[in-house]
Short mmCIF file of C-alpha atoms in Angstrom, two decimals:
data_model
loop_
_atom_site.label_atom_id
_atom_site.label_comp_id
_atom_site.label_asym_id
_atom_site.label_seq_id
_atom_site.Cartn_x
_atom_site.Cartn_y
_atom_site.Cartn_z
CA UNK S 1 -1.41 -48.80 48.45
CA UNK S 2 -1.90 -51.18 50.86
CA UNK S 3 -4.98 -50.45 52.10
CA UNK S 4 -6.71 -50.83 48.79
CA UNK S 5 -4.62 -53.57 46.66
CA UNK S 6 -5.65 -53.10 43.00
CA UNK S 7 -4.29 -55.49 40.12
CA UNK S 8 -4.31 -54.60 36.32
CA UNK S 9 -4.47 -57.59 33.55
CA UNK S 10 -3.40 -55.92 30.50
CA UNK S 11 -3.90 -58.14 27.26
CA UNK S 12 -2.00 -57.02 24.02
CA UNK S 13 -2.05 -58.13 20.53
CA UNK S 14 -0.02 -57.03 17.33
CA UNK S 15 -3.30 -56.43 15.96
CA UNK S 16 -3.50 -52.54 15.03
CA UNK S 17 -4.12 -50.80 11.74
CA UNK S 18 -0.64 -51.25 10.52
CA UNK S 19 -1.67 -55.01 10.24
CA UNK S 20 -4.66 -54.27 8.11
CA UNK S 21 -4.99 -55.66 4.55
CA UNK S 22 -6.41 -53.91 1.65
CA UNK S 23 -10.21 -53.68 1.88
CA UNK S 24 -9.89 -54.29 6.00
CA UNK S 25 -9.09 -50.81 6.83
CA UNK S 26 -10.98 -50.20 10.18
CA UNK S 27 -11.16 -53.47 11.17
CA UNK S 28 -8.76 -53.27 14.15
CA UNK S 29 -10.77 -50.67 15.91
CA UNK S 30 -13.99 -52.10 15.31
CA UNK S 31 -13.36 -55.48 16.37
CA UNK S 32 -12.04 -53.86 19.66
CA UNK S 33 -15.95 -52.67 19.80
CA UNK S 34 -17.24 -55.83 18.72
CA UNK S 35 -15.20 -57.67 21.42
CA UNK S 36 -17.25 -56.09 24.31
CA UNK S 37 -20.58 -57.43 22.65
CA UNK S 38 -20.10 -60.51 24.36
CA UNK S 39 -18.19 -63.63 23.83
CA UNK S 40 -19.13 -67.29 22.80
CA UNK S 41 -20.57 -68.05 26.31
CA UNK S 42 -21.63 -64.79 27.37
CA UNK S 43 -24.24 -61.98 26.35
CA UNK S 44 -23.28 -58.26 25.42
CA UNK S 45 -22.85 -56.33 28.33
CA UNK S 46 -22.52 -59.18 30.53
CA UNK S 47 -18.49 -58.95 30.95
CA UNK S 48 -19.02 -55.31 32.10
CA UNK S 49 -21.20 -56.23 34.76
CA UNK S 50 -19.50 -59.23 36.32
CA UNK S 51 -16.20 -57.21 36.42
CA UNK S 52 -18.03 -54.42 38.02
CA UNK S 53 -19.69 -56.74 40.26
CA UNK S 54 -16.10 -57.73 41.19
CA UNK S 55 -15.45 -53.72 42.03
CA UNK S 56 -12.98 -53.52 38.86
CA UNK S 57 -13.03 -51.20 35.48
CA UNK S 58 -12.30 -52.12 32.21
CA UNK S 59 -11.10 -50.35 28.98
CA UNK S 60 -9.48 -50.96 25.53
CA UNK S 61 -7.67 -48.98 23.02
CA UNK S 62 -6.61 -49.62 19.27
CA UNK S 63 -3.67 -48.03 17.92
CA UNK S 64 -1.27 -47.96 14.64
CA UNK S 65 0.83 -51.03 15.71
CA UNK S 66 -1.52 -52.98 18.46
CA UNK S 67 -4.65 -53.10 20.30
CA UNK S 68 -4.75 -53.99 24.15
CA UNK S 69 -7.64 -54.82 26.48
CA UNK S 70 -7.04 -54.27 30.46
CA UNK S 71 -9.20 -54.63 33.56
CA UNK S 72 -8.40 -53.27 36.98
CA UNK S 73 -9.60 -55.23 39.82
CA UNK S 74 -9.25 -55.55 43.65
CA UNK S 75 -6.28 -57.77 44.10
CA UNK S 76 -8.46 -60.90 45.57
CA UNK S 77 -10.49 -61.54 42.41
CA UNK S 78 -7.81 -61.57 39.81
CA UNK S 79 -8.52 -65.29 39.09
CA UNK S 80 -12.16 -64.67 37.99
CA UNK S 81 -11.18 -61.27 36.21
CA UNK S 82 -8.60 -63.02 34.27
CA UNK S 83 -11.34 -65.80 33.22
CA UNK S 84 -13.75 -63.28 32.18
CA UNK S 85 -11.15 -61.08 30.21
CA UNK S 86 -9.71 -63.84 28.21
CA UNK S 87 -13.07 -65.45 27.26
CA UNK S 88 -14.05 -61.70 26.17
CA UNK S 89 -11.16 -61.57 23.64
CA UNK S 90 -10.48 -64.92 22.62
CA UNK S 91 -13.57 -65.94 21.99
CA UNK S 92 -15.88 -62.87 20.74
CA UNK S 93 -19.32 -63.92 19.36
CA UNK S 94 -19.41 -61.73 16.56
CA UNK S 95 -23.36 -61.87 16.08
CA UNK S 96 -24.65 -60.35 12.78
CA UNK S 97 -27.33 -58.47 14.33
CA UNK S 98 -24.63 -57.06 17.11
CA UNK S 99 -22.34 -56.44 14.06
CA UNK S 100 -24.93 -54.55 12.19
CA UNK S 101 -25.73 -51.95 15.06
CA UNK S 102 -22.36 -51.47 16.49
CA UNK S 103 -20.91 -50.56 12.33
CA UNK S 104 -23.45 -48.03 12.67
CA UNK S 105 -21.81 -46.84 16.03
CA UNK S 106 -18.43 -46.99 14.56
CA UNK S 107 -19.51 -45.22 11.21
CA UNK S 108 -20.84 -42.38 13.36
CA UNK S 109 -17.58 -42.17 15.21
CA UNK S 110 -15.90 -41.52 11.66
CA UNK S 111 -18.33 -39.28 10.63
CA UNK S 112 -17.68 -36.98 14.02
CA UNK S 113 -13.78 -37.41 13.24
CA UNK S 114 -14.15 -36.24 9.80
CA UNK S 115 -16.23 -33.21 10.98
CA UNK S 116 -13.69 -31.72 13.15
CA UNK S 117 -11.35 -29.36 11.91
CA UNK S 118 -8.45 -30.02 14.00
CA UNK S 119 -8.60 -33.90 13.08
CA UNK S 120 -8.84 -33.03 9.63
CA UNK S 121 -5.72 -30.86 9.56
CA UNK S 122 -3.39 -33.70 11.98
CA UNK S 123 -4.55 -36.23 9.58
CA UNK S 124 -3.86 -34.32 6.49
CA UNK S 125 -0.16 -34.07 7.86
CA UNK S 126 -0.24 -38.01 8.37
CA UNK S 127 -1.41 -38.63 4.87
CA UNK S 128 1.22 -35.95 3.46
CA UNK S 129 4.42 -37.27 5.52
CA UNK S 130 3.56 -41.08 5.22
CA UNK S 131 1.77 -40.86 2.14
CA UNK S 132 0.27 -44.62 1.16
CA UNK S 133 1.67 -46.56 4.33
CA UNK S 134 -0.78 -47.64 6.86
CA UNK S 135 0.55 -45.17 8.89
CA UNK S 136 -0.88 -42.74 6.96
CA UNK S 137 -4.53 -43.49 7.11
CA UNK S 138 -6.83 -42.96 9.96
CA UNK S 139 -7.05 -45.80 12.58
CA UNK S 140 -10.73 -45.60 12.27
CA UNK S 141 -10.59 -46.83 8.80
CA UNK S 142 -12.43 -45.93 5.86
CA UNK S 143 -16.56 -45.96 5.63
CA UNK S 144 -16.32 -48.06 2.67
CA UNK S 145 -14.39 -50.96 3.98
CA UNK S 146 -16.72 -51.09 6.95
CA UNK S 147 -19.77 -51.07 5.06
CA UNK S 148 -18.42 -54.24 2.53
CA UNK S 149 -17.41 -56.05 5.61
CA UNK S 150 -19.32 -58.82 7.74
CA UNK S 151 -18.64 -60.98 10.68
CA UNK S 152 -17.00 -63.55 8.52
CA UNK S 153 -14.17 -60.81 7.52
CA UNK S 154 -13.54 -59.96 10.82
CA UNK S 155 -13.56 -63.40 12.44
CA UNK S 156 -10.77 -63.87 9.69
CA UNK S 157 -8.86 -60.92 11.17
CA UNK S 158 -9.37 -62.23 14.80
CA UNK S 159 -8.02 -65.61 14.04
CA UNK S 160 -5.25 -64.42 11.85
CA UNK S 161 -3.81 -61.91 14.45
CA UNK S 162 -5.06 -62.70 17.81
CA UNK S 163 -2.59 -65.63 18.16
CA UNK S 164 0.15 -66.90 20.59
CA UNK S 165 3.19 -65.06 18.72
CA UNK S 166 0.99 -61.78 19.00
CA UNK S 167 0.00 -61.76 22.13
CA UNK S 168 1.35 -60.69 25.87
CA UNK S 169 -0.31 -60.66 28.77
CA UNK S 170 1.02 -57.74 31.11
CA UNK S 171 0.39 -57.78 35.20
CA UNK S 172 0.78 -55.01 37.46
CA UNK S 173 -0.06 -54.71 41.13
CA UNK S 174 -0.27 -57.26 43.85
CA UNK S 175 -1.39 -60.78 42.46
CA UNK S 176 -2.05 -64.23 43.87
CA UNK S 177 1.03 -66.55 44.66
CA UNK S 178 -0.42 -69.05 42.03
CA UNK S 179 -0.72 -66.53 39.17
CA UNK S 180 1.61 -68.84 36.87
CA UNK S 181 -0.39 -71.94 37.33
CA UNK S 182 -3.61 -69.49 36.76
CA UNK S 183 -2.23 -68.36 33.45
CA UNK S 184 -0.72 -71.78 32.77
CA UNK S 185 -4.11 -73.18 32.99
CA UNK S 186 -6.40 -70.41 31.25
CA UNK S 187 -7.20 -70.14 27.70
CA UNK S 188 -4.39 -68.65 26.84
CA UNK S 189 -2.75 -72.09 26.83
CA UNK S 190 -5.07 -72.72 24.00
CA UNK S 191 -3.61 -69.93 21.61
CA UNK S 192 -2.35 -71.48 18.49
CA UNK S 193 0.84 -69.72 16.23
CA UNK S 194 -0.15 -68.85 12.85
CA UNK S 195 1.08 -65.31 12.30
CA UNK S 196 4.74 -65.50 11.11
CA UNK S 197 3.76 -65.39 7.27
CA UNK S 198 1.75 -62.46 8.20
CA UNK S 199 4.31 -60.65 9.96
CA UNK S 200 6.88 -61.09 7.68
CA UNK S 201 4.57 -59.94 4.72
CA UNK S 202 3.68 -56.51 6.49
CA UNK S 203 7.48 -55.84 7.42
CA UNK S 204 8.06 -55.38 3.66
CA UNK S 205 5.95 -52.15 3.64
CA UNK S 206 8.71 -49.47 3.76
CA UNK S 207 7.67 -46.54 5.85
CA UNK S 208 9.01 -43.47 3.42
CA UNK S 209 9.20 -39.83 4.69
CA UNK S 210 8.08 -37.31 2.30
CA UNK S 211 9.15 -33.75 2.64
CA UNK S 212 6.63 -31.47 1.35
CA UNK S 213 4.66 -28.40 1.95
CA UNK S 214 1.16 -28.07 1.89
CA UNK S 215 -1.46 -25.54 2.34
CA UNK S 216 -5.01 -26.23 2.77
CA UNK S 217 -8.33 -24.68 3.93
CA UNK S 218 -10.36 -25.91 6.29
CA UNK S 219 -14.24 -24.59 7.21
CA UNK S 220 -15.03 -24.08 11.09
CA UNK S 221 -11.30 -24.20 11.66
CA UNK S 222 -11.18 -21.52 14.77
CA UNK S 223 -7.79 -20.26 14.21
CA UNK S 224 -4.71 -21.17 11.73
CA UNK S 225 -2.82 -24.06 12.35
CA UNK S 226 0.96 -24.42 11.41
CA UNK S 227 2.20 -27.89 11.60
CA UNK S 228 5.91 -29.40 10.93
CA UNK S 229 6.72 -33.06 11.07
CA UNK S 230 10.26 -34.95 10.97
CA UNK S 231 10.82 -38.56 11.13
CA UNK S 232 12.45 -40.26 14.09
CA UNK S 233 13.64 -43.90 14.67
CA UNK S 234 11.38 -46.69 15.95
CA UNK S 235 10.54 -47.43 19.50
CA UNK S 236 13.54 -49.84 19.67
CA UNK S 237 15.83 -46.97 19.01
CA UNK S 238 15.46 -45.56 23.06
CA UNK S 239 18.63 -43.64 23.04
CA UNK S 240 17.26 -41.28 19.81
CA UNK S 241 14.03 -41.29 21.25
CA UNK S 242 15.48 -39.79 24.74
CA UNK S 243 17.32 -37.24 22.68
CA UNK S 244 14.14 -36.14 20.80
CA UNK S 245 12.31 -35.72 24.22
CA UNK S 246 14.96 -33.52 25.51
CA UNK S 247 15.11 -31.69 22.20
CA UNK S 248 11.01 -30.94 22.15
CA UNK S 249 11.41 -30.01 26.20
CA UNK S 250 13.95 -27.78 25.08
CA UNK S 251 11.87 -25.88 22.23
CA UNK S 252 8.35 -26.16 23.59
CA UNK S 253 8.01 -26.94 27.32
CA UNK S 254 7.27 -24.07 29.38
CA UNK S 255 7.77 -20.37 29.18
CA UNK S 256 11.48 -20.58 29.29
CA UNK S 257 11.43 -22.90 26.37
CA UNK S 258 12.78 -21.15 22.97
CA UNK S 259 9.61 -21.38 20.86
CA UNK S 260 7.22 -20.44 23.40
CA UNK S 261 9.72 -17.35 24.81
CA UNK S 262 9.72 -15.96 21.58
CA UNK S 263 6.43 -16.83 19.78
CA UNK S 264 4.07 -16.42 22.69
CA UNK S 265 6.07 -14.46 25.35
CA UNK S 266 8.25 -12.11 23.38
CA UNK S 267 6.26 -11.62 20.19
CA UNK S 268 2.83 -12.59 20.89
CA UNK S 269 1.96 -14.04 17.50
CA UNK S 270 0.82 -17.30 18.67
CA UNK S 271 -2.25 -18.64 21.00
CA UNK S 272 0.02 -21.66 21.45
CA UNK S 273 3.07 -23.71 20.53
CA UNK S 274 4.02 -27.32 21.17
CA UNK S 275 6.29 -29.78 20.24
CA UNK S 276 5.99 -33.61 21.19
CA UNK S 277 7.59 -37.03 20.11
CA UNK S 278 5.07 -39.92 18.38
CA UNK S 279 6.58 -43.16 19.06
CA UNK S 280 5.73 -46.03 16.92
CA UNK S 281 7.44 -49.40 16.19
CA UNK S 282 8.39 -49.00 12.67
CA UNK S 283 9.25 -45.32 13.03
CA UNK S 284 7.78 -42.31 14.41
CA UNK S 285 7.44 -38.29 14.27
CA UNK S 286 8.80 -35.37 15.99
CA UNK S 287 5.70 -33.14 15.50
CA UNK S 288 5.49 -29.12 15.88
CA UNK S 289 2.32 -27.22 16.03
CA UNK S 290 1.46 -23.73 16.36
CA UNK S 291 -2.01 -22.12 16.66
CA UNK S 292 -2.17 -18.15 15.10
CA UNK S 293 -4.18 -15.93 13.48
CA UNK S 294 -4.50 -16.29 9.69
CA UNK S 295 -2.70 -12.86 8.70
CA UNK S 296 0.11 -13.95 11.19
CA UNK S 297 1.13 -17.51 9.53
CA UNK S 298 3.88 -16.28 7.48
CA UNK S 299 5.32 -14.39 10.32
CA UNK S 300 5.09 -17.30 12.43
CA UNK S 301 6.58 -19.81 10.09
CA UNK S 302 9.83 -17.29 9.45
CA UNK S 303 10.48 -17.17 13.23
CA UNK S 304 9.92 -20.92 13.51
CA UNK S 305 12.45 -21.38 10.75
CA UNK S 306 15.07 -18.83 12.46
CA UNK S 307 14.74 -20.48 15.82
CA UNK S 308 15.59 -23.97 14.37
CA UNK S 309 18.36 -22.35 12.40
CA UNK S 310 19.80 -20.64 15.49
CA UNK S 311 19.90 -24.14 17.51
CA UNK S 312 22.71 -25.13 15.21
CA UNK S 313 24.53 -22.05 16.49
CA UNK S 314 23.52 -21.35 20.02
CA UNK S 315 23.89 -24.63 22.25
CA UNK S 316 21.51 -24.89 25.19
CA UNK S 317 23.02 -23.33 28.36
CA UNK S 318 23.98 -25.94 30.98
CA UNK S 319 20.62 -24.61 33.01
CA UNK S 320 18.62 -24.90 29.94
CA UNK S 321 19.81 -28.38 29.56
CA UNK S 322 19.34 -29.72 33.07
CA UNK S 323 15.93 -27.95 32.96
CA UNK S 324 14.72 -30.03 30.00
CA UNK S 325 16.42 -33.45 31.15
CA UNK S 326 14.37 -33.02 34.61
CA UNK S 327 11.08 -32.67 32.85
CA UNK S 328 11.92 -35.67 30.56
CA UNK S 329 12.80 -37.64 33.93
CA UNK S 330 9.75 -36.46 36.08
CA UNK S 331 7.50 -37.17 32.85
CA UNK S 332 8.76 -40.88 32.73
CA UNK S 333 8.45 -41.40 36.47
CA UNK S 334 5.01 -39.74 36.74
CA UNK S 335 3.66 -42.00 33.99
CA UNK S 336 4.49 -44.96 36.21
CA UNK S 337 2.53 -43.85 39.56
CA UNK S 338 -0.64 -46.46 38.72
CA UNK S 339 -0.82 -50.35 37.94
CA UNK S 340 -2.53 -49.64 34.49
CA UNK S 341 0.44 -47.15 33.51
CA UNK S 342 2.98 -49.97 34.56
CA UNK S 343 1.13 -52.71 32.91
CA UNK S 344 0.82 -50.83 29.91
CA UNK S 345 4.20 -49.79 29.59
CA UNK S 346 5.37 -53.52 30.52
CA UNK S 347 3.08 -54.92 28.12
CA UNK S 348 4.06 -52.89 25.24
CA UNK S 349 7.84 -53.21 25.93
CA UNK S 350 7.70 -57.11 26.11
CA UNK S 351 4.92 -57.45 23.08
CA UNK S 352 7.40 -55.77 20.99
CA UNK S 353 10.37 -57.77 22.46
CA UNK S 354 12.47 -54.94 24.14
CA UNK S 355 11.65 -55.73 27.51
CA UNK S 356 13.88 -53.75 30.26
CA UNK S 357 13.61 -52.47 33.70
CA UNK S 358 10.98 -49.57 33.45
CA UNK S 359 13.53 -46.59 34.57
CA UNK S 360 16.12 -47.87 32.64
CA UNK S 361 15.34 -45.10 30.00
CA UNK S 362 16.68 -42.66 32.29
CA UNK S 363 20.07 -43.85 32.03
CA UNK S 364 20.01 -42.77 28.37
CA UNK S 365 19.55 -38.91 29.68
CA UNK S 366 23.17 -38.92 30.37
CA UNK S 367 24.30 -39.29 27.09
CA UNK S 368 22.98 -36.22 26.02
CA UNK S 369 25.16 -33.36 25.75
CA UNK S 370 24.38 -29.92 24.68
CA UNK S 371 26.74 -30.69 21.29
CA UNK S 372 25.48 -33.84 20.95
CA UNK S 373 21.84 -32.75 20.84
CA UNK S 374 23.28 -30.27 18.04
CA UNK S 375 25.16 -32.63 16.04
CA UNK S 376 22.45 -35.60 16.17
CA UNK S 377 19.25 -33.83 17.00
CA UNK S 378 19.13 -30.51 15.97
CA UNK S 379 20.58 -31.03 12.23
CA UNK S 380 17.54 -33.30 11.73
CA UNK S 381 15.17 -30.66 12.77
CA UNK S 382 15.60 -28.08 9.91
CA UNK S 383 12.72 -26.66 7.93
CA UNK S 384 14.22 -28.22 4.61
CA UNK S 385 13.99 -31.64 5.89
CA UNK S 386 10.16 -31.42 7.44
CA UNK S 387 6.84 -31.91 6.11
CA UNK S 388 5.08 -28.73 6.45
CA UNK S 389 1.30 -28.50 6.62
CA UNK S 390 -0.42 -25.02 6.88
CA UNK S 391 -4.21 -24.95 7.70
CA UNK S 392 -6.22 -21.78 7.28
CA UNK S 393 -9.84 -21.13 8.35
CA UNK S 394 -12.32 -20.82 5.21
CA UNK S 395 -14.87 -17.88 5.90
CA UNK S 396 -17.98 -19.44 4.78
CA UNK S 397 -21.21 -17.36 4.47
CA UNK S 398 -23.82 -17.32 7.54
#
């Protein structure tokens, strides 16, 4: 948009909850909070005021694998915005008084998360299929670990993981010609690399998927939940992930998809049914969730199992396959409309050493014929290969 040129600066680190050691559970997310509480050269709130004064905005997010901090600013103020961002993230103050106050905020966030019935069900699915692996516990962490932590603990976490080897700066939009000089003379040049030992130690943690079927009762759950999960390859396996995206679109995207057509349109036994792909660096999940009445759970389960079995016998028609491929293509393209979306995708790819043209995954679509989907994807999406969690409302006395 030439009339309003914007630039996104997105700073990434391999410092998600996966990298937490025992007793550090929740530090990755808590540190994201504390970064905005001031640096060694700025007070709490000063960063936000200065970014807003430049006409920009900021945000951050912590995931299982990584954490990133980004600012979106007018292109003419990239230089001061970059200085502000790097100062904030690389040199957090971690003042004891701010630490104590913000810890209460994070503990309240954990309490609210634990009090949400839907969140409780989803976390049960993760902990069931991934057991003791880091992916199986909440990104928010545990109350006990955070209460036992202090600024020194967090400083050690920051020093250990916010390093050159773990870092990527992604820039999208319009930026000045001297951007390389700005980066070369920035605080990024002072980053040291002491992360190799840490990374190799964590890689020894194997991701094992557990096939189980669990039934739980959850208070204040508005309707029953039927969830299934299957393992999918790591983010590096772009071809298989594309196949998973096409498959989930065939099954659950739109009224004409197989699950929605049968369960919601024809039989009318579910309120909703969705399938999605969770992409993670060490291995992700294909997820299915159906919401229904408690007395319809058994019927819903039987029908879903039947549809999954039928997928091995009835190949998608060409129009059905074409529709799913178009939906996947549109989703990828529409997610690259804003500079912040471009910076986010490019940053994640570069951080994990899978750089590629942003639309290159579209080339993988042509690989997936109906028979290949059946042989390589549908054969894995079978009931006996899943982790299933069934959650039903618990009736409480008023």
